[in-house]
Amino acid sequence: MTVELICVGTELLLGNIVNTNAAYLAEKCALLGLSMYYQSVVGDNPERLQELCETANKRSDLVILCGGLGPTQDDLTKETAARVMGRSLILDERAKEEIRVFFERIHREVTDNNWKQAMVPEGSIVLYNANGTAPGIIIEGEGTTMILLPGPPNELVPMFEEQVYPYLSKRKPEVICSKMLKICGVGESMAETRILDLIEKQTNPTIAPYAMTGEVHLRITAKADSPEQAFALIAPVEAELYRRFGDGIFTEEESETLEGAIAKLLKERKLTVSTAESCTGGLLSGRLVNVPGISEQFQEGYITYSNEAKEKLLGVSHSTLETFGAVSPETAREMAEGCCRAANTDLGVGITGIAGPDGGTAQKPVGLVYIGCCCKGTTYVEQFQFRGNRSKVRESAVANALTLLRKVILQEIRTV
């Protein structure tokens, strides 16, 4: 069964609000096993909306419209959909009463235009709105079904979950399930090279790579008659990916970040960490602090941008800075060891580099970054040459610092 999504609202076209409804509905439709080939955004224009609805009705089994169900004159989704489906509008007494009660509860008078929301296409299924005044509507036609949902997410989401999802579940031909594996320390091209043979011969399930800064996410998706059957198809592919990427896979949870996975490792091993940052200026500590409950593991973060700060706060030797420079493996090593010592932590991470756009030389170009990680007396230092603008270099440095930190923690676990 094919489904098409039409989001209505000039404010979406102007970028005044982010269209979170599209992402939410697309994900839910995929879970239901519905194939979505088209998504559209149209302003509050009746002619363009009608043209789009007529086109959608010809090519899709199901059309979901969200937005444009309000009380004002530019809210025309319901009127347009009714016209396309050849239905007249009639008063729904229950919807009218719910509107009256809603305004009574907030101690406001009902204006005449609010009663417009109680008008529904004849013969439609009305989805009563417990969180607002605009009811949703299902119009079943001979070839196409149209589902109209209110635009505000706090109204759309519960209405879809409680009323539309059960309705569609009864009509779904099959389900689509997916599993996400998040990998760090491997670039997108390298990750794809490692799994190219799997991608070339894939049918069901499929593997889709998504590139993030310092990470690659692999989504395995399978279609079957039931979730159990779908995940049974996913399991051997997942096992093969684990065989190929091993410890590089840091989580299977959609919402878990790399820093969140690291926080779990620190907590499990009762390890503490501190950071010393130069070119990243606190971005690494910011990523760590984003994790709720990390205060027991993350002790202190030092921003040592100047050489004087490196010497004063971290104990980096003046000789090291004079001989090798602030951007050097020697300085990164002493920064990592220095924050460990100053904060009395098990692990320390030091970052120093040239983020640009100025400051580079032939020997030390813009994008050169050294990252050190000290763990209980043993220090590892890695060199990177990043591309991109200043923000991209700093972001890449933080992502790779987290990857190195995780690698060192895993090494510590293996040696215990």
mmCIF file of C-alpha atoms in Angstrom:
data_model
loop_
_atom_site.group_PDB
_atom_site.id
_atom_site.type_symbol
_atom_site.label_atom_id
_atom_site.label_comp_id
_atom_site.label_asym_id
_atom_site.label_seq_id
_atom_site.Cartn_x
_atom_site.Cartn_y
_atom_site.Cartn_z
ATOM 1 C CA MET A 1 0.000 0.000 0.000
ATOM 2 C CA THR A 2 1.387 3.419 -0.970
ATOM 3 C CA VAL A 3 1.017 6.502 1.205
ATOM 4 C CA GLU A 4 1.629 10.143 0.351
ATOM 5 C CA LEU A 5 2.178 12.979 2.810
ATOM 6 C CA ILE A 6 1.051 16.568 2.282
ATOM 7 C CA CYS A 7 1.959 19.158 4.914
ATOM 8 C CA VAL A 8 -0.051 22.359 4.661
ATOM 9 C CA GLY A 9 1.039 25.795 5.832
ATOM 10 C CA THR A 10 2.758 28.846 4.404
ATOM 11 C CA GLU A 11 4.807 29.048 7.612
ATOM 12 C CA LEU A 12 6.468 25.749 6.615
ATOM 13 C CA LEU A 13 7.464 27.101 3.218
ATOM 14 C CA LEU A 14 8.919 30.238 4.799
ATOM 15 C CA GLY A 15 10.930 28.241 7.314
ATOM 16 C CA ASN A 16 9.203 29.879 10.281
ATOM 17 C CA ILE A 17 8.703 26.477 11.909
ATOM 18 C CA VAL A 18 10.490 23.147 11.521
ATOM 19 C CA ASN A 19 8.402 20.425 9.890
ATOM 20 C CA THR A 20 8.754 17.748 12.570
ATOM 21 C CA ASN A 21 5.412 16.231 11.559
ATOM 22 C CA ALA A 22 6.885 14.931 8.299
ATOM 23 C CA ALA A 23 9.682 13.014 10.034
ATOM 24 C CA TYR A 24 7.294 11.599 12.620
ATOM 25 C CA LEU A 25 4.643 10.464 10.128
ATOM 26 C CA ALA A 26 7.209 9.030 7.698
ATOM 27 C CA GLU A 27 8.700 6.885 10.460
ATOM 28 C CA LYS A 28 5.309 5.669 11.656
ATOM 29 C CA CYS A 29 4.168 4.812 8.138
ATOM 30 C CA ALA A 30 7.354 2.823 7.567
ATOM 31 C CA LEU A 31 6.712 0.835 10.739
ATOM 32 C CA LEU A 32 3.265 0.056 9.403
ATOM 33 C CA GLY A 33 4.747 -1.310 6.188
ATOM 34 C CA LEU A 34 3.405 1.524 4.041
ATOM 35 C CA SER A 35 5.520 2.613 1.085
ATOM 36 C CA MET A 36 5.954 6.403 0.985
ATOM 37 C CA TYR A 37 7.164 7.702 -2.370
ATOM 38 C CA TYR A 38 6.136 11.357 -2.153
ATOM 39 C CA GLN A 39 6.159 14.106 0.476
ATOM 40 C CA SER A 40 4.986 17.638 -0.285
ATOM 41 C CA VAL A 41 4.670 20.981 1.451
ATOM 42 C CA VAL A 42 2.132 23.478 0.147
ATOM 43 C CA GLY A 43 1.126 26.919 1.359
ATOM 44 C CA ASP A 44 -2.348 28.054 2.379
ATOM 45 C CA ASN A 45 -3.532 28.386 -1.202
ATOM 46 C CA PRO A 46 -6.734 26.511 -2.167
ATOM 47 C CA GLU A 47 -5.897 26.165 -5.870
ATOM 48 C CA ARG A 48 -2.434 24.730 -5.317
ATOM 49 C CA LEU A 49 -3.648 22.521 -2.481
ATOM 50 C CA GLN A 50 -6.477 21.126 -4.623
ATOM 51 C CA GLU A 51 -4.113 20.441 -7.518
ATOM 52 C CA LEU A 52 -1.747 18.597 -5.197
ATOM 53 C CA CYS A 53 -4.567 16.569 -3.601
ATOM 54 C CA GLU A 54 -5.907 15.534 -7.015
ATOM 55 C CA THR A 55 -2.423 14.416 -8.109
ATOM 56 C CA ALA A 56 -1.893 12.498 -4.861
ATOM 57 C CA ASN A 57 -5.255 10.764 -5.185
ATOM 58 C CA LYS A 58 -4.309 9.426 -8.601
ATOM 59 C CA ARG A 59 -0.977 7.923 -7.599
ATOM 60 C CA SER A 60 -1.337 6.841 -3.945
ATOM 61 C CA ASP A 61 -3.623 4.520 -2.000
ATOM 62 C CA LEU A 62 -3.536 6.698 1.086
ATOM 63 C CA VAL A 63 -3.030 10.461 1.415
ATOM 64 C CA ILE A 64 -2.251 12.028 4.794
ATOM 65 C CA LEU A 65 -2.659 15.784 5.143
ATOM 66 C CA CYS A 66 -1.552 17.661 8.234
ATOM 67 C CA GLY A 67 -2.308 21.273 9.042
ATOM 68 C CA GLY A 68 -4.922 23.706 7.805
ATOM 69 C CA LEU A 69 -7.768 22.507 10.033
ATOM 70 C CA GLY A 70 -7.938 25.654 12.159
ATOM 71 C CA PRO A 71 -10.777 28.204 12.443
ATOM 72 C CA THR A 72 -9.385 31.000 10.244
ATOM 73 C CA GLN A 73 -10.176 31.722 6.601
ATOM 74 C CA ASP A 74 -6.820 30.443 5.363
ATOM 75 C CA ASP A 75 -7.405 27.026 6.974
ATOM 76 C CA LEU A 76 -8.814 25.245 3.931
ATOM 77 C CA THR A 77 -7.527 21.662 4.097
ATOM 78 C CA LYS A 78 -10.850 20.135 5.091
ATOM 79 C CA GLU A 79 -12.852 22.101 2.515
ATOM 80 C CA THR A 80 -10.386 21.256 -0.250
ATOM 81 C CA ALA A 81 -10.194 17.555 0.631
ATOM 82 C CA ALA A 82 -13.988 17.313 0.776
ATOM 83 C CA ARG A 83 -14.255 18.908 -2.665
ATOM 84 C CA VAL A 84 -11.662 16.546 -4.146
ATOM 85 C CA MET A 85 -13.440 13.522 -2.649
ATOM 86 C CA GLY A 86 -16.857 14.773 -3.779
ATOM 87 C CA ARG A 87 -18.284 15.239 -0.289
ATOM 88 C CA SER A 88 -20.373 18.020 1.210
ATOM 89 C CA LEU A 89 -19.716 19.379 4.693
ATOM 90 C CA ILE A 90 -22.187 18.701 7.494
ATOM 91 C CA LEU A 91 -22.283 19.650 11.174
ATOM 92 C CA ASP A 92 -20.967 17.058 13.631
ATOM 93 C CA GLU A 93 -22.831 17.632 16.908
ATOM 94 C CA ARG A 94 -20.244 15.882 19.076
ATOM 95 C CA ALA A 95 -17.426 17.991 17.606
ATOM 96 C CA LYS A 96 -19.488 21.130 18.249
ATOM 97 C CA GLU A 97 -20.102 20.152 21.871
ATOM 98 C CA GLU A 98 -16.411 19.369 22.421
ATOM 99 C CA ILE A 99 -15.487 22.804 21.071
ATOM 100 C CA ARG A 100 -17.964 24.440 23.451
ATOM 101 C CA VAL A 101 -16.590 22.499 26.433
ATOM 102 C CA PHE A 102 -13.003 23.275 25.446
ATOM 103 C CA PHE A 103 -13.599 27.039 25.466
ATOM 104 C CA GLU A 104 -15.646 26.830 28.624
ATOM 105 C CA ARG A 105 -12.772 25.069 30.356
ATOM 106 C CA ILE A 106 -10.300 27.829 29.466
ATOM 107 C CA HIS A 107 -12.867 30.548 30.292
ATOM 108 C CA ARG A 108 -13.032 32.018 26.826
ATOM 109 C CA GLU A 109 -15.961 32.814 24.590
ATOM 110 C CA VAL A 110 -16.401 30.763 21.419
ATOM 111 C CA THR A 111 -16.101 32.973 18.347
ATOM 112 C CA ASP A 112 -18.257 32.218 15.298
ATOM 113 C CA ASN A 113 -15.321 31.033 13.197
ATOM 114 C CA ASN A 114 -14.535 28.268 15.723
ATOM 115 C CA TRP A 115 -17.782 26.490 14.795
ATOM 116 C CA LYS A 116 -16.251 25.974 11.357
ATOM 117 C CA GLN A 117 -14.135 23.228 12.918
ATOM 118 C CA ALA A 118 -17.285 21.223 13.739
ATOM 119 C CA MET A 119 -18.106 20.850 10.034
ATOM 120 C CA VAL A 120 -16.961 17.500 8.592
ATOM 121 C CA PRO A 121 -17.181 15.796 5.187
ATOM 122 C CA GLU A 122 -20.317 13.704 4.881
ATOM 123 C CA GLY A 123 -19.741 9.986 5.508
ATOM 124 C CA SER A 124 -16.300 10.517 7.038
ATOM 125 C CA ILE A 125 -14.818 9.003 10.184
ATOM 126 C CA VAL A 126 -14.301 11.775 12.736
ATOM 127 C CA LEU A 127 -11.212 11.657 14.952
ATOM 128 C CA TYR A 128 -12.157 13.638 18.045
ATOM 129 C CA ASN A 129 -9.377 15.811 19.439
ATOM 130 C CA ALA A 130 -8.711 15.580 23.182
ATOM 131 C CA ASN A 131 -5.923 18.161 22.945
ATOM 132 C CA GLY A 132 -7.411 20.902 20.790
ATOM 133 C CA THR A 133 -10.486 22.068 18.913
ATOM 134 C CA ALA A 134 -9.865 20.673 15.416
ATOM 135 C CA PRO A 135 -11.045 17.081 14.915
ATOM 136 C CA GLY A 136 -9.152 14.871 12.507
ATOM 137 C CA ILE A 137 -10.984 13.215 9.633
ATOM 138 C CA ILE A 138 -10.747 10.011 7.604
ATOM 139 C CA ILE A 139 -12.452 10.126 4.193
ATOM 140 C CA GLU A 140 -12.666 6.694 2.591
ATOM 141 C CA GLY A 141 -13.066 6.794 -1.191
ATOM 142 C CA GLU A 142 -13.302 4.107 -3.835
ATOM 143 C CA GLY A 143 -9.640 4.201 -4.744
ATOM 144 C CA THR A 144 -8.021 6.461 -2.165
ATOM 145 C CA THR A 145 -8.401 7.231 1.516
ATOM 146 C CA MET A 146 -7.565 10.692 2.814
ATOM 147 C CA ILE A 147 -6.607 11.277 6.452
ATOM 148 C CA LEU A 148 -6.655 14.847 7.738
ATOM 149 C CA LEU A 149 -4.713 15.670 10.913
ATOM 150 C CA PRO A 150 -4.250 18.916 12.864
ATOM 151 C CA GLY A 151 -0.903 20.656 12.459
ATOM 152 C CA PRO A 152 0.273 21.216 16.057
ATOM 153 C CA PRO A 153 2.455 18.212 17.044
ATOM 154 C CA ASN A 154 0.920 18.051 20.526
ATOM 155 C CA GLU A 155 -2.401 17.370 18.809
ATOM 156 C CA LEU A 156 -1.214 15.378 15.798
ATOM 157 C CA VAL A 157 0.964 12.858 17.642
ATOM 158 C CA PRO A 158 -1.598 11.619 20.214
ATOM 159 C CA MET A 159 -4.325 11.556 17.564
ATOM 160 C CA PHE A 160 -2.169 9.447 15.272
ATOM 161 C CA GLU A 161 -1.013 7.130 18.067
ATOM 162 C CA GLU A 162 -4.450 6.579 19.574
ATOM 163 C CA GLN A 163 -6.733 6.623 16.539
ATOM 164 C CA VAL A 164 -4.974 6.587 13.169
ATOM 165 C CA TYR A 165 -2.324 3.959 13.926
ATOM 166 C CA PRO A 166 -4.924 1.371 15.047
ATOM 167 C CA TYR A 167 -7.019 2.198 11.966
ATOM 168 C CA LEU A 168 -4.088 1.709 9.605
ATOM 169 C CA SER A 169 -2.876 -1.400 11.453
ATOM 170 C CA LYS A 170 -6.014 -3.210 10.359
ATOM 171 C CA ARG A 171 -5.267 -2.383 6.727
ATOM 172 C CA LYS A 172 -1.511 -2.904 6.641
ATOM 173 C CA PRO A 173 -0.239 -5.583 4.245
ATOM 174 C CA GLU A 174 3.039 -6.130 6.092
ATOM 175 C CA VAL A 175 5.414 -4.486 8.558
ATOM 176 C CA ILE A 176 8.785 -2.823 8.140
ATOM 177 C CA CYS A 177 11.244 -3.118 11.037
ATOM 178 C CA SER A 178 14.750 -1.754 11.370
ATOM 179 C CA LYS A 179 17.823 -2.001 13.557
ATOM 180 C CA MET A 180 20.440 0.725 13.891
ATOM 181 C CA LEU A 181 24.135 0.051 14.459
ATOM 182 C CA LYS A 182 26.276 3.124 15.188
ATOM 183 C CA ILE A 183 29.998 2.922 14.417
ATOM 184 C CA CYS A 184 32.832 5.275 15.387
ATOM 185 C CA GLY A 185 36.383 5.502 14.131
ATOM 186 C CA VAL A 186 35.497 4.558 10.543
ATOM 187 C CA GLY A 187 34.719 6.952 7.683
ATOM 188 C CA GLU A 188 31.708 6.553 5.412
ATOM 189 C CA SER A 189 33.710 5.433 2.381
ATOM 190 C CA MET A 190 35.663 2.854 4.391
ATOM 191 C CA ALA A 191 32.482 1.561 6.028
ATOM 192 C CA GLU A 192 30.779 1.194 2.655
ATOM 193 C CA THR A 193 33.848 -0.574 1.224
ATOM 194 C CA ARG A 194 33.709 -3.131 4.022
ATOM 195 C CA ILE A 195 30.049 -3.927 3.342
ATOM 196 C CA LEU A 196 29.908 -3.334 -0.416
ATOM 197 C CA ASP A 197 29.389 -7.046 -1.114
ATOM 198 C CA LEU A 198 26.403 -7.081 1.244
ATOM 199 C CA ILE A 199 24.891 -3.963 -0.312
ATOM 200 C CA GLU A 200 25.321 -5.221 -3.879
ATOM 201 C CA LYS A 201 23.422 -8.449 -3.255
ATOM 202 C CA GLN A 202 20.864 -7.107 -0.743
ATOM 203 C CA THR A 203 17.156 -7.587 -1.302
ATOM 204 C CA ASN A 204 15.409 -8.064 2.032
ATOM 205 C CA PRO A 205 16.764 -6.929 4.438
ATOM 206 C CA THR A 206 18.638 -3.867 3.196
ATOM 207 C CA ILE A 207 21.521 -1.878 4.702
ATOM 208 C CA ALA A 208 21.604 1.922 4.460
ATOM 209 C CA PRO A 209 24.681 3.879 5.664
ATOM 210 C CA TYR A 210 24.328 7.392 7.097
ATOM 211 C CA ALA A 211 27.404 9.565 7.608
ATOM 212 C CA MET A 212 27.844 11.714 10.710
ATOM 213 C CA THR A 213 30.936 13.626 11.841
ATOM 214 C CA GLY A 214 33.254 10.916 13.126
ATOM 215 C CA GLU A 215 30.548 8.270 12.922
ATOM 216 C CA VAL A 216 28.716 6.037 10.456
ATOM 217 C CA HIS A 217 25.242 4.738 11.210
ATOM 218 C CA LEU A 218 24.069 1.552 9.491
ATOM 219 C CA ARG A 219 20.329 0.925 9.393
ATOM 220 C CA ILE A 220 19.235 -2.644 8.636
ATOM 221 C CA THR A 221 15.642 -2.746 7.400
ATOM 222 C CA ALA A 222 13.460 -5.784 6.733
ATOM 223 C CA LYS A 223 9.913 -6.237 5.488
ATOM 224 C CA ALA A 224 7.786 -9.179 6.626
ATOM 225 C CA ASP A 225 4.318 -10.234 7.750
ATOM 226 C CA SER A 226 5.128 -9.667 11.427
ATOM 227 C CA PRO A 227 7.774 -7.913 13.553
ATOM 228 C CA GLU A 228 9.060 -11.312 14.696
ATOM 229 C CA GLN A 229 9.664 -12.426 11.129
ATOM 230 C CA ALA A 230 11.264 -9.095 10.212
ATOM 231 C CA PHE A 231 13.745 -9.193 13.098
ATOM 232 C CA ALA A 232 14.536 -12.825 12.267
ATOM 233 C CA LEU A 233 15.640 -11.604 8.829
ATOM 234 C CA ILE A 234 17.675 -8.794 10.405
ATOM 235 C CA ALA A 235 19.528 -11.004 12.910
ATOM 236 C CA PRO A 236 22.051 -12.720 10.565
ATOM 237 C CA VAL A 237 22.903 -9.413 8.842
ATOM 238 C CA GLU A 238 23.428 -7.785 12.223
ATOM 239 C CA ALA A 239 25.720 -10.634 13.275
ATOM 240 C CA GLU A 240 27.769 -10.232 10.088
ATOM 241 C CA LEU A 241 28.168 -6.490 10.675
ATOM 242 C CA TYR A 242 29.371 -7.168 14.210
ATOM 243 C CA ARG A 243 31.889 -9.641 12.771
ATOM 244 C CA ARG A 244 33.223 -6.990 10.410
ATOM 245 C CA PHE A 245 33.209 -3.917 12.651
ATOM 246 C CA GLY A 246 33.584 -5.440 16.120
ATOM 247 C CA ASP A 247 34.277 -2.904 18.862
ATOM 248 C CA GLY A 248 33.716 -0.094 16.393
ATOM 249 C CA ILE A 249 29.977 -0.518 16.983
ATOM 250 C CA PHE A 250 29.259 1.567 20.052
ATOM 251 C CA THR A 251 25.468 1.226 20.310
ATOM 252 C CA GLU A 252 22.308 -0.258 18.843
ATOM 253 C CA GLU A 253 20.057 2.334 20.455
ATOM 254 C CA GLU A 254 18.577 4.982 18.146
ATOM 255 C CA SER A 255 18.795 7.782 20.699
ATOM 256 C CA GLU A 256 22.164 6.935 22.258
ATOM 257 C CA THR A 257 25.093 9.202 21.406
ATOM 258 C CA LEU A 258 28.773 8.328 21.395
ATOM 259 C CA GLU A 259 29.306 10.337 24.561
ATOM 260 C CA GLY A 260 26.343 8.528 26.129
ATOM 261 C CA ALA A 261 27.902 5.153 25.332
ATOM 262 C CA ILE A 262 31.214 6.342 26.797
ATOM 263 C CA ALA A 263 29.467 7.500 29.957
ATOM 264 C CA LYS A 264 28.044 4.006 30.388
ATOM 265 C CA LEU A 265 31.514 2.463 30.104
ATOM 266 C CA LEU A 266 32.941 4.925 32.619
ATOM 267 C CA LYS A 267 30.154 4.215 35.065
ATOM 268 C CA GLU A 268 30.411 0.443 34.678
ATOM 269 C CA ARG A 269 34.177 0.525 35.354
ATOM 270 C CA LYS A 270 33.941 3.292 37.983
ATOM 271 C CA LEU A 271 36.399 5.411 36.007
ATOM 272 C CA THR A 272 36.743 9.193 36.071
ATOM 273 C CA VAL A 273 37.806 11.506 33.263
ATOM 274 C CA SER A 274 38.992 15.081 32.780
ATOM 275 C CA THR A 275 39.653 17.112 29.628
ATOM 276 C CA ALA A 276 42.199 19.706 28.491
ATOM 277 C CA GLU A 277 41.276 21.594 25.328
ATOM 278 C CA SER A 278 43.006 24.171 23.230
ATOM 279 C CA CYS A 279 41.578 24.505 19.687
ATOM 280 C CA THR A 280 38.220 22.937 20.635
ATOM 281 C CA GLY A 281 37.672 25.453 23.435
ATOM 282 C CA GLY A 282 35.372 23.362 25.619
ATOM 283 C CA LEU A 283 33.392 21.528 22.920
ATOM 284 C CA LEU A 284 34.582 18.143 24.182
ATOM 285 C CA SER A 285 33.578 18.831 27.772
ATOM 286 C CA GLY A 286 30.283 20.202 26.442
ATOM 287 C CA ARG A 287 29.560 16.915 24.668
ATOM 288 C CA LEU A 288 30.276 14.985 27.861
ATOM 289 C CA VAL A 289 28.181 17.305 30.012
ATOM 290 C CA ASN A 290 25.249 16.736 27.645
ATOM 291 C CA VAL A 291 24.920 13.239 29.139
ATOM 292 C CA PRO A 292 22.587 13.239 32.170
ATOM 293 C CA GLY A 293 24.164 11.839 35.325
ATOM 294 C CA ILE A 294 27.776 12.061 34.159
ATOM 295 C CA SER A 295 28.860 14.264 37.076
ATOM 296 C CA GLU A 296 30.331 11.296 38.950
ATOM 297 C CA GLN A 297 32.534 10.357 35.981
ATOM 298 C CA PHE A 298 33.451 13.722 34.449
ATOM 299 C CA GLN A 299 35.415 15.694 37.030
ATOM 300 C CA GLU A 300 36.933 18.792 35.419
ATOM 301 C CA GLY A 301 37.457 20.426 32.055
ATOM 302 C CA TYR A 302 40.297 22.834 31.306
ATOM 303 C CA ILE A 303 40.324 25.321 28.420
ATOM 304 C CA THR A 304 44.003 26.114 27.960
ATOM 305 C CA TYR A 305 44.130 28.190 24.804
ATOM 306 C CA SER A 306 47.350 30.035 25.570
ATOM 307 C CA ASN A 307 50.766 28.558 26.255
ATOM 308 C CA GLU A 308 50.711 30.249 29.655
ATOM 309 C CA ALA A 309 47.489 28.448 30.550
ATOM 310 C CA LYS A 310 48.938 25.126 29.448
ATOM 311 C CA GLU A 311 51.906 25.661 31.713
ATOM 312 C CA LYS A 312 50.014 27.096 34.674
ATOM 313 C CA LEU A 313 46.962 24.806 34.785
ATOM 314 C CA LEU A 314 48.301 21.575 33.297
ATOM 315 C CA GLY A 315 51.995 21.671 34.013
ATOM 316 C CA VAL A 316 53.019 21.441 30.359
ATOM 317 C CA SER A 317 56.730 22.156 30.395
ATOM 318 C CA HIS A 318 58.028 25.411 28.973
ATOM 319 C CA SER A 319 60.746 23.418 27.228
ATOM 320 C CA THR A 320 58.190 21.280 25.397
ATOM 321 C CA LEU A 321 56.328 24.333 24.146
ATOM 322 C CA GLU A 322 59.538 26.079 23.082
ATOM 323 C CA THR A 323 61.027 23.028 21.379
ATOM 324 C CA PHE A 324 58.031 21.357 19.756
ATOM 325 C CA GLY A 325 55.322 24.041 19.802
ATOM 326 C CA ALA A 326 51.797 24.121 21.180
ATOM 327 C CA VAL A 327 50.556 21.969 18.301
ATOM 328 C CA SER A 328 52.614 18.827 18.685
ATOM 329 C CA PRO A 329 52.273 15.249 19.908
ATOM 330 C CA GLU A 330 54.484 16.118 22.876
ATOM 331 C CA THR A 331 52.170 18.916 24.003
ATOM 332 C CA ALA A 332 49.044 16.790 23.503
ATOM 333 C CA ARG A 333 50.630 14.098 25.652
ATOM 334 C CA GLU A 334 51.507 16.512 28.442
ATOM 335 C CA MET A 335 48.047 18.116 28.293
ATOM 336 C CA ALA A 336 46.371 14.727 28.762
ATOM 337 C CA GLU A 337 48.693 13.762 31.572
ATOM 338 C CA GLY A 338 48.436 17.214 33.117
ATOM 339 C CA CYS A 339 44.637 17.242 33.407
ATOM 340 C CA CYS A 340 44.749 13.719 34.838
ATOM 341 C CA ARG A 341 47.171 14.932 37.470
ATOM 342 C CA ALA A 342 45.419 18.230 38.209
ATOM 343 C CA ALA A 343 41.946 16.700 38.489
ATOM 344 C CA ASN A 344 43.120 13.392 39.979
ATOM 345 C CA THR A 345 41.198 11.329 37.403
ATOM 346 C CA ASP A 346 41.771 7.893 35.881
ATOM 347 C CA LEU A 347 41.646 9.252 32.333
ATOM 348 C CA GLY A 348 42.550 12.532 30.707
ATOM 349 C CA VAL A 349 42.063 13.798 27.161
ATOM 350 C CA GLY A 350 44.151 16.579 25.646
ATOM 351 C CA ILE A 351 43.427 18.306 22.315
ATOM 352 C CA THR A 352 45.659 20.799 20.542
ATOM 353 C CA GLY A 353 45.556 21.864 16.912
ATOM 354 C CA ILE A 354 45.170 24.560 14.262
ATOM 355 C CA ALA A 355 41.479 25.141 13.524
ATOM 356 C CA GLY A 356 42.131 27.999 11.070
ATOM 357 C CA PRO A 357 41.405 29.767 8.919
ATOM 358 C CA ASP A 358 44.785 31.336 9.757
ATOM 359 C CA GLY A 359 47.831 30.122 11.641
ATOM 360 C CA GLY A 360 48.877 27.241 9.429
ATOM 361 C CA THR A 361 52.308 26.665 7.934
ATOM 362 C CA ALA A 362 53.779 24.224 5.444
ATOM 363 C CA GLN A 363 54.970 22.055 8.336
ATOM 364 C CA LYS A 364 51.813 22.486 10.394
ATOM 365 C CA PRO A 365 48.865 23.187 8.083
ATOM 366 C CA VAL A 366 45.365 24.254 9.100
ATOM 367 C CA GLY A 367 43.412 21.226 10.265
ATOM 368 C CA LEU A 368 46.367 19.536 11.965
ATOM 369 C CA VAL A 369 45.222 18.228 15.358
ATOM 370 C CA TYR A 370 46.913 16.075 17.991
ATOM 371 C CA ILE A 371 44.811 14.236 20.552
ATOM 372 C CA GLY A 372 46.266 12.594 23.624
ATOM 373 C CA CYS A 373 44.546 10.236 26.023
ATOM 374 C CA CYS A 374 46.107 9.207 29.309
ATOM 375 C CA CYS A 375 44.841 6.231 31.292
ATOM 376 C CA LYS A 376 46.427 5.307 34.615
ATOM 377 C CA GLY A 377 49.944 6.236 33.555
ATOM 378 C CA THR A 378 49.827 5.083 29.923
ATOM 379 C CA THR A 379 49.343 7.766 27.279
ATOM 380 C CA TYR A 380 48.269 7.381 23.649
ATOM 381 C CA VAL A 381 48.614 10.187 21.086
ATOM 382 C CA GLU A 382 47.066 10.297 17.619
ATOM 383 C CA GLN A 383 47.586 12.751 14.763
ATOM 384 C CA PHE A 384 44.786 13.952 12.468
ATOM 385 C CA GLN A 385 44.577 16.186 9.429
ATOM 386 C CA PHE A 386 41.020 17.472 9.115
ATOM 387 C CA ARG A 387 39.466 19.385 6.235
ATOM 388 C CA GLY A 388 36.804 22.057 6.236
ATOM 389 C CA ASN A 389 36.239 25.388 7.921
ATOM 390 C CA ARG A 390 37.073 26.254 11.509
ATOM 391 C CA SER A 391 33.830 24.824 12.901
ATOM 392 C CA LYS A 392 34.239 21.580 10.961
ATOM 393 C CA VAL A 393 37.817 21.081 12.169
ATOM 394 C CA ARG A 394 36.797 21.620 15.790
ATOM 395 C CA GLU A 395 33.773 19.340 15.458
ATOM 396 C CA SER A 396 35.887 16.606 13.855
ATOM 397 C CA ALA A 397 38.506 16.923 16.598
ATOM 398 C CA VAL A 398 35.902 16.400 19.308
ATOM 399 C CA ALA A 399 34.372 13.390 17.544
ATOM 400 C CA ASN A 400 37.777 11.737 17.202
ATOM 401 C CA ALA A 401 38.720 12.588 20.772
ATOM 402 C CA LEU A 402 35.614 10.736 21.950
ATOM 403 C CA THR A 403 36.523 7.789 19.723
ATOM 404 C CA LEU A 404 40.054 7.683 21.168
ATOM 405 C CA LEU A 405 38.705 7.952 24.708
ATOM 406 C CA ARG A 406 36.382 5.015 24.084
ATOM 407 C CA LYS A 407 39.199 2.958 22.531
ATOM 408 C CA VAL A 408 41.439 3.563 25.535
ATOM 409 C CA ILE A 409 38.644 2.626 27.968
ATOM 410 C CA LEU A 410 38.057 -0.636 26.078
ATOM 411 C CA GLN A 411 41.793 -1.306 26.155
ATOM 412 C CA GLU A 412 41.771 -0.759 29.911
ATOM 413 C CA ILE A 413 38.857 -3.176 30.294
ATOM 414 C CA ARG A 414 40.659 -5.866 28.290
ATOM 415 C CA THR A 415 43.838 -5.613 30.333
ATOM 416 C CA VAL A 416 42.142 -5.860 33.739
#
